[in-house]
XYZ file of C-alpha atoms in Angstrom:
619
model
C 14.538 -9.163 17.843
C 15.719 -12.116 15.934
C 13.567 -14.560 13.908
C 14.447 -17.403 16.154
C 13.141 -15.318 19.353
C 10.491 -13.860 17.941
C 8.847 -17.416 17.068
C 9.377 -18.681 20.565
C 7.329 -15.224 21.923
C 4.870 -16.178 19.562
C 4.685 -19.712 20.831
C 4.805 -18.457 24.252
C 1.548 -16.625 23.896
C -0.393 -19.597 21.821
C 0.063 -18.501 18.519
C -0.086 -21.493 15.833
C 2.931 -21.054 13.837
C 4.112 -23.643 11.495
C 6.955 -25.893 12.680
C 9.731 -24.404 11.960
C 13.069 -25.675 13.082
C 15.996 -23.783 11.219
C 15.199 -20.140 10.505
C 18.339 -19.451 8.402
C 17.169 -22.251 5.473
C 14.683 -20.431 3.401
C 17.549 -17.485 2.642
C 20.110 -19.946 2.574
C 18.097 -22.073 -0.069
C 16.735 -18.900 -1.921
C 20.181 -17.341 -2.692
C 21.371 -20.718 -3.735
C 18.851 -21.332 -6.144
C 19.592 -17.855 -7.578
C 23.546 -18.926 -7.570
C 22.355 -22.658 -9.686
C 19.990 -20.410 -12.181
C 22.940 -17.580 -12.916
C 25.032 -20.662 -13.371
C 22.837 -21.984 -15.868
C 22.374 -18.250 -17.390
C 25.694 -18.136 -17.711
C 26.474 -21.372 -19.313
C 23.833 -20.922 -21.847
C 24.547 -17.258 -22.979
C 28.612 -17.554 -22.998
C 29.797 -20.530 -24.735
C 33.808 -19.740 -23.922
C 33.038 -21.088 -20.491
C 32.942 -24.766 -21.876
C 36.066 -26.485 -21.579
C 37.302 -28.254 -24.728
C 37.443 -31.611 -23.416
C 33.884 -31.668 -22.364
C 32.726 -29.908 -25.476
C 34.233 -32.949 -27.844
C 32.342 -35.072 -25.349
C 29.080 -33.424 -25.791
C 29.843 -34.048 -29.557
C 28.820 -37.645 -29.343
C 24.945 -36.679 -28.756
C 22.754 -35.148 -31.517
C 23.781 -31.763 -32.048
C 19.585 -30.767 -31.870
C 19.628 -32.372 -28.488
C 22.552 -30.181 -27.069
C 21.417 -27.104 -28.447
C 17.323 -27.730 -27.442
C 19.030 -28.422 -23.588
C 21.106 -25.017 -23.945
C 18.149 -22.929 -24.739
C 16.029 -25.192 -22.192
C 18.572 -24.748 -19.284
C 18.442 -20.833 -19.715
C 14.425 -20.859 -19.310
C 15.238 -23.183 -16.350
C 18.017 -20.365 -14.932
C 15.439 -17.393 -15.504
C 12.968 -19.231 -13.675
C 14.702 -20.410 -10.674
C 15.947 -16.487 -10.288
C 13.031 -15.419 -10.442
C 11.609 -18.063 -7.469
C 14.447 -17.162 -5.193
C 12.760 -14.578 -3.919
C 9.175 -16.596 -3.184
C 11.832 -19.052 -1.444
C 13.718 -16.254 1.059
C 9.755 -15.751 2.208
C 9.210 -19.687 2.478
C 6.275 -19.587 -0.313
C 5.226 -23.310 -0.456
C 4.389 -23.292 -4.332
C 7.868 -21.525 -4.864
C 9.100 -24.619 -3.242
C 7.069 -27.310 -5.216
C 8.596 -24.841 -8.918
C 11.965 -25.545 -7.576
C 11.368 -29.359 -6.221
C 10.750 -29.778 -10.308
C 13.162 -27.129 -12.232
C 16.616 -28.254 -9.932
C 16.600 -32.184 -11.170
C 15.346 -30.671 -14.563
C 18.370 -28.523 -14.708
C 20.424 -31.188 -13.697
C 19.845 -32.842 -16.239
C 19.906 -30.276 -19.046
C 23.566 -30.261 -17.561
C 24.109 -33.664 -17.978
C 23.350 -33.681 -21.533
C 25.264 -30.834 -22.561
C 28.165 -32.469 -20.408
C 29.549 -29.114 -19.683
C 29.490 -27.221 -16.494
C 30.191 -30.572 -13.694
C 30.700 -27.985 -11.360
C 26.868 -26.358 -11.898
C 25.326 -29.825 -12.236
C 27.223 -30.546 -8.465
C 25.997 -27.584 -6.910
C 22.268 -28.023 -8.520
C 22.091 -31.575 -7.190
C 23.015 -30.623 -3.527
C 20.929 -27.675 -3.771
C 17.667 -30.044 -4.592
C 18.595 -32.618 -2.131
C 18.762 -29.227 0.222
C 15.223 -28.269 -0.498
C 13.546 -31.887 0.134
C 15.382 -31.854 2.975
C 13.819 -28.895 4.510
C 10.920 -29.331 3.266
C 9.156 -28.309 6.286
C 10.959 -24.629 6.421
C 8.174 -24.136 3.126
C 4.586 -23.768 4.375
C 3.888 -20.156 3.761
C 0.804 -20.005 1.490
C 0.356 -17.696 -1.701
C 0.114 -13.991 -1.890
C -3.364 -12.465 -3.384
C -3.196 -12.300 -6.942
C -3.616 -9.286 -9.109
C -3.120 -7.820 -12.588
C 0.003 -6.683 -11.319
C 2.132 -9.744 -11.814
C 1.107 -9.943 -15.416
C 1.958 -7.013 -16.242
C 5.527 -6.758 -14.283
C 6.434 -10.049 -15.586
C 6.177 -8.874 -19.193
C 8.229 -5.599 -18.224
C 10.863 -7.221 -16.828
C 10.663 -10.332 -19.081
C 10.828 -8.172 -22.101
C 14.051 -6.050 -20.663
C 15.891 -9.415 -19.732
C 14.944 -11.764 -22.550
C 16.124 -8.962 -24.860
C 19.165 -7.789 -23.068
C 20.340 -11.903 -22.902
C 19.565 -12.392 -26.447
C 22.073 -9.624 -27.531
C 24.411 -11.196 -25.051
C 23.711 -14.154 -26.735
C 23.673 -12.860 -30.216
C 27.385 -11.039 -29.663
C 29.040 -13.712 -27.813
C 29.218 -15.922 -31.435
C 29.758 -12.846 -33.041
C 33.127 -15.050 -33.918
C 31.794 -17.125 -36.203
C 29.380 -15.204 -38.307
C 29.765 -14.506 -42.126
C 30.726 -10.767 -42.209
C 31.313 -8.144 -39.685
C 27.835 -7.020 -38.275
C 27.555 -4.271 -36.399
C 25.613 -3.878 -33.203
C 22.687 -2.421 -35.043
C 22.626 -5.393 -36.913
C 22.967 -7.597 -33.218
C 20.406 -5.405 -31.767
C 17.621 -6.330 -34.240
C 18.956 -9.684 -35.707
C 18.412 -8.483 -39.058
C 20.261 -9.109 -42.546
C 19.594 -12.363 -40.861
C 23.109 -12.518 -39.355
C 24.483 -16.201 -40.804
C 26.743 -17.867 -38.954
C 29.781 -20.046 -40.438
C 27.974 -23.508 -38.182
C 24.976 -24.389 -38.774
C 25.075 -25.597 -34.931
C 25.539 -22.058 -34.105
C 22.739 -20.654 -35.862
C 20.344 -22.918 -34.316
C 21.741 -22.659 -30.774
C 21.237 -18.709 -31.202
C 17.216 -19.473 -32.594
C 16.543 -21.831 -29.939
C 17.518 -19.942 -27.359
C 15.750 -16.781 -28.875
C 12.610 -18.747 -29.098
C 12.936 -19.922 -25.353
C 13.613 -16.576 -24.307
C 10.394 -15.268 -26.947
C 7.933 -18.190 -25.502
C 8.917 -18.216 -21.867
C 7.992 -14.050 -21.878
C 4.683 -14.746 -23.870
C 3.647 -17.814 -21.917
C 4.263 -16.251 -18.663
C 2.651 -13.443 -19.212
C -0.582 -14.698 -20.762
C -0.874 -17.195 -18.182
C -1.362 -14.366 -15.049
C -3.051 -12.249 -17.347
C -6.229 -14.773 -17.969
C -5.322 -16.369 -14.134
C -8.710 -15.667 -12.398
C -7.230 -12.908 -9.507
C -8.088 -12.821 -6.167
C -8.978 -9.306 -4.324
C -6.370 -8.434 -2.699
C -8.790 -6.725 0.175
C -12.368 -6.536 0.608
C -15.083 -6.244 3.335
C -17.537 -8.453 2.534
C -20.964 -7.174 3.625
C -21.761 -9.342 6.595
C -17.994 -8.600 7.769
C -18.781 -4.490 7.196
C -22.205 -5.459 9.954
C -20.011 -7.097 12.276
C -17.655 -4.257 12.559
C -20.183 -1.541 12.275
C -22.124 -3.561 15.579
C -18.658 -3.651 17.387
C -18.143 0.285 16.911
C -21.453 0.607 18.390
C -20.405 -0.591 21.298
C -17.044 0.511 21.628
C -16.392 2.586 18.989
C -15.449 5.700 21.526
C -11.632 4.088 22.368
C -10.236 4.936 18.791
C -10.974 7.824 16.911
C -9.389 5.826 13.865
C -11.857 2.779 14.505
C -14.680 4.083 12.136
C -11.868 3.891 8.624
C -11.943 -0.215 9.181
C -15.161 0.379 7.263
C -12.981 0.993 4.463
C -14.174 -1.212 1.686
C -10.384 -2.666 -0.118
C -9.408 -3.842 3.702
C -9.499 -7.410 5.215
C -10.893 -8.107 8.439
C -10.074 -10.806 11.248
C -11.867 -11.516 14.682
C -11.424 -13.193 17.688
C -12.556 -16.581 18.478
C -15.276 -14.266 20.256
C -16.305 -12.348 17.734
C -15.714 -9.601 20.260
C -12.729 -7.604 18.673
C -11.241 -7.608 15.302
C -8.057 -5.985 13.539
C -8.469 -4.611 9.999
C -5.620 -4.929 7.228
C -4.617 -5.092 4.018
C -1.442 -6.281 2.254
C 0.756 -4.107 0.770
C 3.922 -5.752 -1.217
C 4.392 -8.618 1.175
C 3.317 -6.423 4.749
C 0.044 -7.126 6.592
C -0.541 -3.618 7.228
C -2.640 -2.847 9.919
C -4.163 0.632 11.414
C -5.132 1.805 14.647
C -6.360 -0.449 17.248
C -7.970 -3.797 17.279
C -11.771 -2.920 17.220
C -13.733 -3.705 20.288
C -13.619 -4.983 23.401
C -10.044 -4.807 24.850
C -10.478 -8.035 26.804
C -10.754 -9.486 23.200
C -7.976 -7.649 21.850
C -5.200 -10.259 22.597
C -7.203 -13.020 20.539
C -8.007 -10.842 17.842
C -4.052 -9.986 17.442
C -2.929 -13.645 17.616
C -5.719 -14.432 15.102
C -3.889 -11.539 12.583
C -0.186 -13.013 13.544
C -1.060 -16.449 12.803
C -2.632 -14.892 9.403
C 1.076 -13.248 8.714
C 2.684 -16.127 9.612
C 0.873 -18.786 7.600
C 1.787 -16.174 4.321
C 5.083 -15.514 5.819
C 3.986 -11.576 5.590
C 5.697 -8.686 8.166
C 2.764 -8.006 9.986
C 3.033 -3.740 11.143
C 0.516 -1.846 12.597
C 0.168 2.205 12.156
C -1.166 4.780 14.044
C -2.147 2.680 17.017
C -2.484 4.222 20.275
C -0.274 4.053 23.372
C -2.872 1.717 24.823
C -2.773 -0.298 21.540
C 0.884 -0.236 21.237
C 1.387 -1.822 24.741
C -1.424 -4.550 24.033
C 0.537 -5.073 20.599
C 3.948 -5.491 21.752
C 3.073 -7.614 24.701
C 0.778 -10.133 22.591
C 2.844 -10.399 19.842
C 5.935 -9.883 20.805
C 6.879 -6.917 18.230
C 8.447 -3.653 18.989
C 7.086 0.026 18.704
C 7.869 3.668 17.470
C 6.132 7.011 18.028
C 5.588 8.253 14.523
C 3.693 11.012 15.232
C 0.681 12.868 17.265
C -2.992 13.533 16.681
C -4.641 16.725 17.258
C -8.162 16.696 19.233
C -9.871 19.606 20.298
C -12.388 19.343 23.569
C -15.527 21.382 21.966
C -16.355 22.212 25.595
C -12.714 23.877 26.027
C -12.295 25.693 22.595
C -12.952 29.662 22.099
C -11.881 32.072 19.863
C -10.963 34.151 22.214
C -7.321 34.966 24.078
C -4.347 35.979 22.802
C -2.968 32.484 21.411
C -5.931 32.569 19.317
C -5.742 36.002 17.659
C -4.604 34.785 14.505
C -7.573 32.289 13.933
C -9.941 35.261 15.262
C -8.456 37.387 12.368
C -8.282 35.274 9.631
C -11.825 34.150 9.948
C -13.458 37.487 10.424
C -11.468 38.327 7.274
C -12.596 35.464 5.187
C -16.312 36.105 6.385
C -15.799 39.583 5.368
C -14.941 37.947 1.924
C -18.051 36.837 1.324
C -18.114 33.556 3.007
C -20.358 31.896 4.961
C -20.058 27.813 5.738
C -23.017 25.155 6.731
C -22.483 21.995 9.528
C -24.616 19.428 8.675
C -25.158 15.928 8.694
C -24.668 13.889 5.565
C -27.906 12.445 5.846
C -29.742 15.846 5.798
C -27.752 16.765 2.600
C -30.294 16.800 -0.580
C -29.687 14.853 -3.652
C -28.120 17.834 -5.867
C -25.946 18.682 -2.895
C -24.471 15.125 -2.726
C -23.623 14.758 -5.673
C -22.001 18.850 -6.463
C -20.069 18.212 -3.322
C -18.799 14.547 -4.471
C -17.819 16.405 -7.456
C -16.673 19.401 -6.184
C -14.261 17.175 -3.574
C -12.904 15.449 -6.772
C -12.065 18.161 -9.046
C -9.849 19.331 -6.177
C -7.768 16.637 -5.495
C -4.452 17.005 -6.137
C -3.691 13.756 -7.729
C -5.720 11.081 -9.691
C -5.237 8.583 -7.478
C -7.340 8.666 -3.786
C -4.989 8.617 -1.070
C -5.472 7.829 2.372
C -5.731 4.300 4.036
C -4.996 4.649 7.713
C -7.298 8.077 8.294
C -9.482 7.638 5.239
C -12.769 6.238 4.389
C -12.297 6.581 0.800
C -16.035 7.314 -0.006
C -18.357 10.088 0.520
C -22.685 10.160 0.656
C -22.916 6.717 0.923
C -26.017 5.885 2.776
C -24.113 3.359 5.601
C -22.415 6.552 6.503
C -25.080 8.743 7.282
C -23.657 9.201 11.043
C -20.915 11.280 9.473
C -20.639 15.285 9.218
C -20.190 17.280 6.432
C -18.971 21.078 6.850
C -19.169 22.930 3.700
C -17.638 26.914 2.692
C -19.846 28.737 0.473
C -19.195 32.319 -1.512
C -21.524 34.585 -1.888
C -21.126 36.873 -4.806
C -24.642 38.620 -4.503
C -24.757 41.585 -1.810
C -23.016 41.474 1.907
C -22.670 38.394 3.407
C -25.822 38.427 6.134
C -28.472 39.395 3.665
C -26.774 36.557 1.331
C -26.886 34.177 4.175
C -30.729 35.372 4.829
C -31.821 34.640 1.296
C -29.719 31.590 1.039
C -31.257 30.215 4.492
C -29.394 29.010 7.714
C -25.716 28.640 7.778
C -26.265 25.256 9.148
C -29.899 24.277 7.292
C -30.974 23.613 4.333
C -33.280 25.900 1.826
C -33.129 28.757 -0.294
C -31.144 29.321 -3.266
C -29.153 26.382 -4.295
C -25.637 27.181 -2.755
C -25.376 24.145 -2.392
C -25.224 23.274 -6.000
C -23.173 26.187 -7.619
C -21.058 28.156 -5.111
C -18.913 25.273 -2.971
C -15.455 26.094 -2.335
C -13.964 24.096 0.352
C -15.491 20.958 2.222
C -14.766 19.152 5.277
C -16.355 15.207 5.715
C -15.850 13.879 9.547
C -16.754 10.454 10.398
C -18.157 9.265 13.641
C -15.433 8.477 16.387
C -17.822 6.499 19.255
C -21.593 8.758 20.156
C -20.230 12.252 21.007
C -17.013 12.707 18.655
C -15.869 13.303 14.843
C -12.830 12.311 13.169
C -11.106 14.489 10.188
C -11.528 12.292 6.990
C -11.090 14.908 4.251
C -10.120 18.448 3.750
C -10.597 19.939 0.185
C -10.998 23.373 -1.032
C -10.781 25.338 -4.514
C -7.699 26.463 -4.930
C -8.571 29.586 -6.124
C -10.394 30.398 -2.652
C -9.331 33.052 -0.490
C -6.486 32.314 2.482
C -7.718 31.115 5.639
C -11.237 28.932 4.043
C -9.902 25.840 6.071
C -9.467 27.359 9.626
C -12.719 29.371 8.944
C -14.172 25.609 8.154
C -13.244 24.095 11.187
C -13.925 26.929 13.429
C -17.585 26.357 12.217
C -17.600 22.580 12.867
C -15.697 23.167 16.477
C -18.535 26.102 16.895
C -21.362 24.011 15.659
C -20.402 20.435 17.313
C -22.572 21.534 21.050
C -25.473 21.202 18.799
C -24.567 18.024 17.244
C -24.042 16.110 20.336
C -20.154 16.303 20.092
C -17.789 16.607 22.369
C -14.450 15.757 20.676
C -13.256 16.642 17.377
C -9.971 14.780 16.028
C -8.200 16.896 13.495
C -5.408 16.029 11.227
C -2.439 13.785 12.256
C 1.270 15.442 12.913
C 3.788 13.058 11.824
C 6.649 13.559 14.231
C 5.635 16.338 15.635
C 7.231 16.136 18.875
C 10.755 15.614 17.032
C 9.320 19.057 15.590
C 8.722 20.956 18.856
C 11.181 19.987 20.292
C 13.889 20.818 17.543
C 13.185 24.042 17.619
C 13.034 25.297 21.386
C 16.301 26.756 23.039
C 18.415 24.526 24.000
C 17.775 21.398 21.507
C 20.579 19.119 20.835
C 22.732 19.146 17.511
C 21.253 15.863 17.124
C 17.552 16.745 17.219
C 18.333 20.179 15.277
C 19.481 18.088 12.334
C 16.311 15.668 12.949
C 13.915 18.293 12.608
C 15.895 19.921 9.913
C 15.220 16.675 7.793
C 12.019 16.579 8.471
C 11.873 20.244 7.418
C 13.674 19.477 3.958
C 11.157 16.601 3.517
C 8.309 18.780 3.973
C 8.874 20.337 0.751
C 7.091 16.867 -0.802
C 5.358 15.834 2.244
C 2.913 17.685 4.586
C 5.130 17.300 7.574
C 5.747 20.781 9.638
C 2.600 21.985 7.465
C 0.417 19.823 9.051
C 1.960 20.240 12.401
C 1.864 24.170 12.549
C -1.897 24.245 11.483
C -3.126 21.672 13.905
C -1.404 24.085 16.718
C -3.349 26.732 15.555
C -6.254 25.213 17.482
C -4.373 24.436 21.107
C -5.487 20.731 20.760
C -4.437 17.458 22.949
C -1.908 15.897 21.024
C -2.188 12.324 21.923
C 1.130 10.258 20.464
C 0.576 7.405 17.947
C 2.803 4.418 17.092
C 4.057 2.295 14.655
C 4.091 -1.474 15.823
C 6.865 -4.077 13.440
C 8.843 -7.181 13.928
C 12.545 -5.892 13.417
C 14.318 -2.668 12.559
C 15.393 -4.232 9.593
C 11.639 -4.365 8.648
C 11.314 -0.887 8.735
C 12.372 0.262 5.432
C 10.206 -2.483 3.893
C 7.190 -1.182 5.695
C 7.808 2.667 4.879
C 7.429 1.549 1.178
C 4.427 -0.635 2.061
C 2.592 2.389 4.215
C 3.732 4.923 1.261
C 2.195 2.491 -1.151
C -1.335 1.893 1.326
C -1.402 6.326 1.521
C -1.193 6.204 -2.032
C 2.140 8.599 -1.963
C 3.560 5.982 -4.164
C 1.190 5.029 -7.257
C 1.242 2.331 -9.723
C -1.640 2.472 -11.572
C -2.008 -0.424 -14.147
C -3.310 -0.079 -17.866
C -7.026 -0.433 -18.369
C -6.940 -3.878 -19.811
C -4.872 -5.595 -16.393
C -7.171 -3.822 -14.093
C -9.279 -6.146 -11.789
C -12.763 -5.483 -11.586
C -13.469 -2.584 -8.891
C -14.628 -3.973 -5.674
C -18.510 -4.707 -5.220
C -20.161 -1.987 -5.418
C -22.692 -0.605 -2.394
C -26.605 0.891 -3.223
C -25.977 4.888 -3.396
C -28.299 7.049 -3.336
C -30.633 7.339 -6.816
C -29.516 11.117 -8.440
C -32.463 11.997 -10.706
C -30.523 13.216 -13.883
C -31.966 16.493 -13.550
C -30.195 17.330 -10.381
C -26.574 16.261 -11.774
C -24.474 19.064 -11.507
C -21.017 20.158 -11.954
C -19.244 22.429 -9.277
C -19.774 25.209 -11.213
C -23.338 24.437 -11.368
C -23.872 23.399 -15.256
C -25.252 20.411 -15.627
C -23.176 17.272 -15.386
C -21.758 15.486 -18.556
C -23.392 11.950 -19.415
C-alpha cells in the first residue's frame, strides 16, 4: 500500500491527518539537503575543487573572512546531513534547522566565491522547503540520553576522520615531509609554507572541535522526556477496563507494563498500549476493552503516529484484532506465530501422547522435587523477596527482556491477582516425608523452603476471572532435566482449585511454517522456510519453544503482526528486537535517565533478606 493510498483510507475512516498534499517532498527535500551539506563538506575539506579564477576573486576579501566562512560552511554541511534524515520523516523542527542553515550556507558560499554551482543548488533547495512548508508538521520524537551520547560517537569518528582529510589535503604546502603519524595527531605542529593555510586548517579544526562539544553538551543537560510511562491514574483506567473485559486477550494484562504509553477512545471505553521504539509506535495485542470502542481507540493511536510521522505496527494481536486493525486503519497483516493454551478441564497426564511428560515428571519427583501453586499475595515477605532474587540470578542476560508477553516486575502489590508456581529440592530424606515436614505442596508453613531451596519459578498473570497467562519461566541451571514441564504440570494440575480454566503458555513464533515443514509431502519452498527457521534457532528460541509447548496438546490460536507497508517490515523487526530486548544498548551510568517512578512494594524487614542460597542478603 502506497503512502498516497494509505492517507486517503485513513481519511476515509475519520482519522485527522495533517494536510498533506505531495507525499514524495519530504524524501525529495531530505536527500537534497544531504546532496547541499556533502557539497559544502566537500568544498571545505578539498581545496583543489576551487577553480583558479574564482579563487583570485575570493582574494579581494579579508583572508580571515574566507577562511572563518570555510570552516563555518563545513559545520553548516555536517549539520544539514545530519537533519536529512529528521526531514525524510517530515520532523517540523528539522524543517525550521534547515529554513535557517540553507540561506546561511548560501551565503558562506557567496563569500568564499567558490562553488556557484553549490550556492545554485542550496538556494533552490531553500526556496523548495518554504515552499512545502506544509509537507513538515510531524512533531518531535521523546528525548533521551541516547542522542547525547550517539552524537558524540559519531561526532568524534567524523570530526576526526575530516580533520585528517583536511590536514592531508594541504599536505602540499607544509614545511617538511610529515608523515601520517604526524597528520594523525597534528603534532611537531605541522607548519605550513601560508600563513592562510595554517589558519584555514585551525579554523576548521576548531569548528569541527566546538560543533562535537557543543552538541553534545547541549542533549546531555537537555531536560529528557520518558520515552514511555503509565502514569498512575492511566495504570486505574486500564486495570478497570480489564475488569470488565479483560477475558478477550490473554496478552491484555502486560499493558500494565510500567515504560508503555497508553491512548483511549473518546469513550474511555477501549485503549491501545505502545511504546516507541527507534521511530515505530509499537503496539501489542489487542486494543483493551470493549470492541465496540476498539475502532476509536485505533484511530486515536494512528492519528498519534501520524502527528510524529512514526510507523505505527502492532504484534501479537489476535485474528479478531487483526481484522478490526486492518479494516480501521487501513494496514496490512502477517501471522507471525501461535500461542499455546491448555483447557485445565481437558488436560491429563494420561494417554499415550503424553507418556513422555508422565515420565519425566515422575522422574524429577523421584529427584527430590516437590513444587507449590500459589498466589502471589499469599507469598510471605522472605519468600518474595528469595524468589525476586532467585528469578534474577538466573537470567541469562543483564538486561530484562520481554515487552509484548512481559510484565517486567514481580511481588508488586497491584499484582496480587497473579500466580506464582515455584520447584523446590529437598535434600533431607524421601521426598513425601520432606514435603510433610516442609508443609503442603501448595501452602505455606514449615521449614523455610521457601527461602533456601528454590530452583525454578513460574509467575502467571491474570488473563480475564478464570485464566493465567505465562509471564516468566526461570530455573537454576544446575537443576535436574525436566523441572519446567514438572512446573507446569503442577500449575495445569492445581488451576481447578484456583478458579482457572485456561492456562496460556509460551508463544511459538512461526510455528505453523514449522509443522508444516516437516510433514510428508511439504514443498521445497516450505522445507527451506523451516530450515531457516531451524538455523536461526541456534540464537533464538524458535523450534525450542515450539516443540515444548506441543508437549502439552494445547489450542494453538494464530497471532499477527499488523504494519503499513512491506517495506516497513525490516524497520519494525529491529524495532520489536529492540522492545524484546534481543538487541541491547545500554547507556553509561552518567547518560542514564532517571528510572521510571517508582510503585510502594512491599516493606522487607532486613532480617528476612535473603539470597537464593539462603545467606543473608548483601546491603
Amino acid at each position: 500500500m502506497s503512502e498516497q493510498q494509505s492517507t486517503e483510507s485513513h481519511r476515509r475512516r475519520g482519522i485527522q491527518l495533517p494536510r498533506v498534499s505531495r507525499p514524495w517532498v519530504p524524501a525529495a527535500v531530505g536527500y537534497a539537503t544531504a546532496l547541499v551539506g556533502l557539497g559544502d563538506i566537500i568544498g571545505a575539506v578539498a581545496p583543489h575543487f576551487r577553480g583558479t579564477r574564482v579563487h583570485e576573486l575570493a582574494s579581494l576579501l579579508p583572508g580571515t573572512v574566507t577562511r572563518v566562512a570555510t570552516a563555518a560552511s563545513l559545520v553548516v554541511g555536517i549539520l544539514l546531513i545530519m537533519l536529512a534524515h529528521a526531514l525524510r520523516r517530515r520532523k517540523r523542527r528539522a524543517w525550521q534547522a534547515v529554513a535557517v542553515l540553507l540561506p546561511v550556507g548560501f551565503l558562506l558560499e557567496a563569500l568564499r566565491w567558490h562553488h556557484t554551482a553549490t550556492a545554485a543548488v542550496t538556494l533552490v533547495v531553500f526556496v523548495v522547503v518554504l515552499v512545502n512548508r506544509r509537507e513538515f508538521y510531524a512533531l518531535s520524537d521523546p528525548r533521551t540520553r541516547w542522542r547525547a551520547l550517539w552524537n558524540f560517537l559519531a561526532m568524534a569518528v567524523l570530526s576526526f576522520g575530516l580533520g585528517l582529510v583536511i590536514v592531508s589535503s594541504h599536505a602540499r604546502t607544509t614545511l617538511g615531509s610529515p608523515g601520517f603519524g604526524d597528520r594523525f595527531w597534528q603534532v611537531g605542529p605541522i607548519h605550513y609554507t601560508e600563513d592562510a593555510t595554517g589558519d584555514l586548517v585551525y579554523f576548521s579544526l576548531a569548528a569541527l572541535g566546538l560543533l562535537t562539544a557543543v552538541s553534545t553538551v547541549w542533549l546531555a543537560t537537555k531536560p529528557s522526556k520518558p520515552v514511555a510511562e503509565l502514569s498512575e491514574d492511566e495504570e486505574a483506567q486500564v486495570r478497570g477496563l480489564l475488569d470488565r473485559h479483560g477475558a478477550r486477550d490473554s496478552l491484555g494484562y502486560f499493558a500494565l507494563r510500567r515504560d508503555k504509553s497508553v491512548v483511549f477512545s473518546p469513550s474511555g471505553k477501549a485503549a491501545v498500549a505502545y511504546r516507541v521504539v527507534s521511530g515505530v509506535m509499537l503496539a501489542s495485542g489487542d486494543p483493551i476493552g470493549d470492541v465496540e470502542a476498539w475502532p476509536g481507540a485505533i484511530r486515536r493511536f494512528m492519528d498519534e503516529a501520524h502527528r510524529h510521522a512514526w510507523v505505527p505496527a502492532v504484534m501479537g494481536c489476535s485474528e479478531t484484532g487483526g481484522e478490526v486493525w486492518t479494516r480501521e486503519a487501513g494496514l496490512d497483516a502477517l501471522e507471525i506465530g501461535d500461542e499455546a493454551i491448555v483447557e485445565v478441564a481437558d488436560f491429563t497426564l494420561d494417554g499415550r501422547a503424553m507418556r513422555n511428560v508422565r515420565q519425566m515428571v515422575k522422574r524429577v519427583e523421584r529427584s527430590g522435587y516437590t513444587c507449590r501453586v500459589r498466589r502471589v499475595d499469599q507469598l510471605g515477605e522472605a519468600e518474595l523477596v528469595a524468589i525476586r532474587h532467585a528469578a534474577d540470578a538466573w537470567r541469562g542476560t543483564e538486561t530484562e527482556r520481554g515487552f509484548s508477553m512481559a510484565l517486567g516486575r514481580f511481588g508488586d502489590p497491584a499484582d496480587e491477582g497473579c500466580v506464582v508456581v515455584t520447584a523446590h529440592k529437598l535434600p533431607d530424606g524421601p521426598p513425601k516425608k520432606a514435603a510433610e515436614r516442609s508443609g503442603s505442596g501448595k501452602g505455606g508453613g514449615g521449614r523455610r523452603e521457601g527461602v533456601s531451596d528454590i530452583r525454578a519459578v513460574l509467575h502467571f498473570v491474570p488473563w480475564g476471572r478464570d485464566g493465567i497467562s505465562l509471564e516468566l519461566m526461570r530455573r537454576d541451571r544446575d537443576a535436574d532435566p525436566g523441572l519446567n514441564e514438572l512446573l507446569i504440570v503442577k500449575a495445569l494440575q492445581a488451576s481447578g482449585e484456583l478458579g482457572i480454566s485456561r492456562v496460556s503458555l509460551n508463544f511459538a513464533m512461526f510455528r505453523s511454517a514449522l509443522a508444516r515443514g516437516e510433514r510428508i509431502g511439504a514443498g521445497p519452498v516450505l522445507r527451506a522456510w523451516r530450515g531457516l527457521l531451524v538455523f536461526l534457532s541456534r540464537w533464538f528460541q524458535i523450534e525450542s519453544l515450539y516443540k515444548f509447548n506441543a508437549k502439552f496438546r494445547p489450542i494453538w490460536e494464530p497471532r499477527f503482526l499488523v504494519y503499513p507497508t512491506a517495506r516497513d517490515l525490516p524497520r519494525i523487526g529491529l524495532s520489536a528486537l529492540q522492545a524484546e530486548a534481543f538487541i541491547v544498548m545500554e547507556l553509561p551510568k552518567p547518560f542514564r535517565r532517571r528510572s521510571l517512578r517508582k510503585r510502594p512494594k512491599a516493606v522487607i524487614p532486613a532480617q528476612a533478606r535473603t539470597e537464593p542460597n539462603g545467606t543473608p542478603a548483601r546491603t
